[in-house]
Amino acid sequence: MKNIVLICMITMFLYSCEEDAQITIQNKVHNATLMQISWDDYAISSTLLPGQKSKECNVVGRKEDFPKSSIVKFYMIRGENQVYLETKYPFTLDAGQNLLIVISDTASVVNPLTTQ
């Protein structure tokens, strides 16, 4: 019985140390679909049509893991053309934050395969 109480106390302590935050991405690129969208190691959305927003992606970590910062990676498809892109600058997410990242026609993006 003492072991069960000890395990419950340790579990509660570890759980109370966790923080969370949310990320949503919106596609505001005209006439283009964004696919396989990710931020850090989190898959945000498989497909976003123009104007669409992703569902909230819950990012969980220890308090000392925040703030987290990463670029957004995705494929952009327009007609028959497809290109892999990454945002030029990282987006930072802090604990408790609900971050909306908008990818628009004027977003600073690069294709890492052509910038080497």
Coordinates of C-alpha atoms in Angstrom, one line a residue:
M1 CA 0.0 0.0 0.0
K2 CA 2.9 2.4 0.8
N3 CA 4.3 1.7 -2.6
I4 CA 1.1 2.7 -4.4
V5 CA 0.8 5.9 -2.4
L6 CA 4.5 6.7 -3.2
I7 CA 4.0 6.0 -6.9
C8 CA 0.8 8.2 -6.9
M9 CA 2.7 11.1 -5.2
I10 CA 5.6 10.8 -7.7
T11 CA 3.3 10.8 -10.6
M12 CA 1.4 13.8 -9.4
F13 CA 4.6 15.7 -8.8
L14 CA 5.9 14.9 -12.3
Y15 CA 2.6 15.8 -13.9
S16 CA 2.4 19.1 -12.0
C17 CA 5.8 20.1 -13.5
E18 CA 4.5 19.9 -17.1
E19 CA 3.5 23.0 -19.0
D20 CA 1.6 23.3 -22.3
A21 CA 1.0 25.7 -25.1
Q22 CA -0.9 25.7 -28.4
I23 CA 0.1 26.4 -32.0
T24 CA -2.3 27.1 -34.9
I25 CA -1.2 27.8 -38.5
Q26 CA -3.2 29.6 -41.1
N27 CA -2.7 29.5 -44.8
K28 CA -3.1 32.9 -46.4
V29 CA -1.2 32.1 -49.6
H30 CA -3.4 32.9 -52.5
N31 CA -4.1 29.9 -54.9
A32 CA -1.7 27.6 -53.0
T33 CA -2.2 24.6 -50.7
L34 CA 0.2 23.9 -47.9
M35 CA 1.0 20.3 -47.0
Q36 CA 2.9 18.4 -44.4
I37 CA 3.2 21.4 -42.1
S38 CA 5.4 21.1 -39.0
W39 CA 6.9 23.2 -36.3
D40 CA 9.9 21.7 -34.4
D41 CA 9.0 18.0 -34.0
Y42 CA 5.3 18.6 -34.1
A43 CA 3.2 17.8 -37.1
I44 CA 0.7 20.6 -37.3
S45 CA -1.4 19.7 -40.3
S46 CA -1.3 17.5 -43.3
T47 CA -3.1 19.9 -45.7
L48 CA -4.3 23.5 -45.5
L49 CA -6.2 25.1 -48.4
P50 CA -6.1 28.9 -48.8
G51 CA -7.8 30.6 -45.9
Q52 CA -7.9 27.5 -43.7
K53 CA -6.6 27.3 -40.2
S54 CA -5.1 24.1 -38.6
K55 CA -6.5 22.6 -35.5
E56 CA -4.7 23.6 -32.3
C57 CA -1.6 21.6 -31.8
N58 CA -0.9 21.0 -28.1
V59 CA 2.8 21.4 -27.2
V60 CA 3.7 19.8 -23.8
G61 CA 7.0 20.0 -22.0
R62 CA 8.6 20.8 -18.7
K63 CA 8.6 24.4 -17.5
E64 CA 12.4 24.6 -18.2
D65 CA 11.8 23.5 -21.8
F66 CA 10.0 26.7 -22.6
P67 CA 10.3 29.0 -24.5
K68 CA 10.6 26.8 -27.5
S69 CA 11.7 28.2 -30.9
S70 CA 11.6 26.7 -34.3
I71 CA 11.0 27.4 -38.0
V72 CA 7.9 26.1 -39.8
K73 CA 8.5 23.5 -42.6
F74 CA 6.0 22.7 -45.3
Y75 CA 5.4 21.9 -49.0
M76 CA 3.6 24.5 -51.1
I77 CA 1.6 23.3 -54.0
R78 CA 0.3 25.6 -56.7
G79 CA -1.2 23.9 -59.8
E80 CA 1.3 21.2 -61.0
N81 CA 4.2 22.8 -59.1
Q82 CA 5.4 21.7 -55.6
V83 CA 8.2 23.2 -53.6
Y84 CA 9.6 22.5 -50.1
L85 CA 9.9 25.6 -48.0
E86 CA 10.9 26.7 -44.5
T87 CA 10.3 30.0 -42.8
K88 CA 13.4 32.1 -42.7
Y89 CA 12.9 33.1 -39.1
P90 CA 11.9 30.9 -36.1
F91 CA 8.6 31.4 -34.2
T92 CA 8.9 31.3 -30.4
L93 CA 6.3 29.6 -28.2
D94 CA 6.2 30.2 -24.4
A95 CA 4.3 28.1 -21.8
G96 CA 0.6 28.9 -21.7
Q97 CA 0.7 30.8 -25.0
N98 CA -1.7 30.2 -27.9
L99 CA 0.4 31.1 -31.0
L100 CA -1.2 31.7 -34.4
I101 CA 1.4 31.5 -37.2
V102 CA 0.1 33.0 -40.5
I103 CA 1.8 31.9 -43.7
S104 CA 0.9 34.6 -46.3
D105 CA 2.1 35.7 -49.8
T106 CA 4.7 37.9 -48.1
A107 CA 6.0 35.4 -45.6
S108 CA 9.8 35.2 -45.5
V109 CA 10.5 31.6 -46.6
V110 CA 13.5 29.8 -48.2
N111 CA 14.1 26.6 -50.0
P112 CA 17.1 25.1 -48.1
L113 CA 18.0 23.0 -51.2
T114 CA 18.7 26.1 -53.3
T115 CA 20.3 28.3 -50.6
Q116 CA 23.3 26.1 -50.0

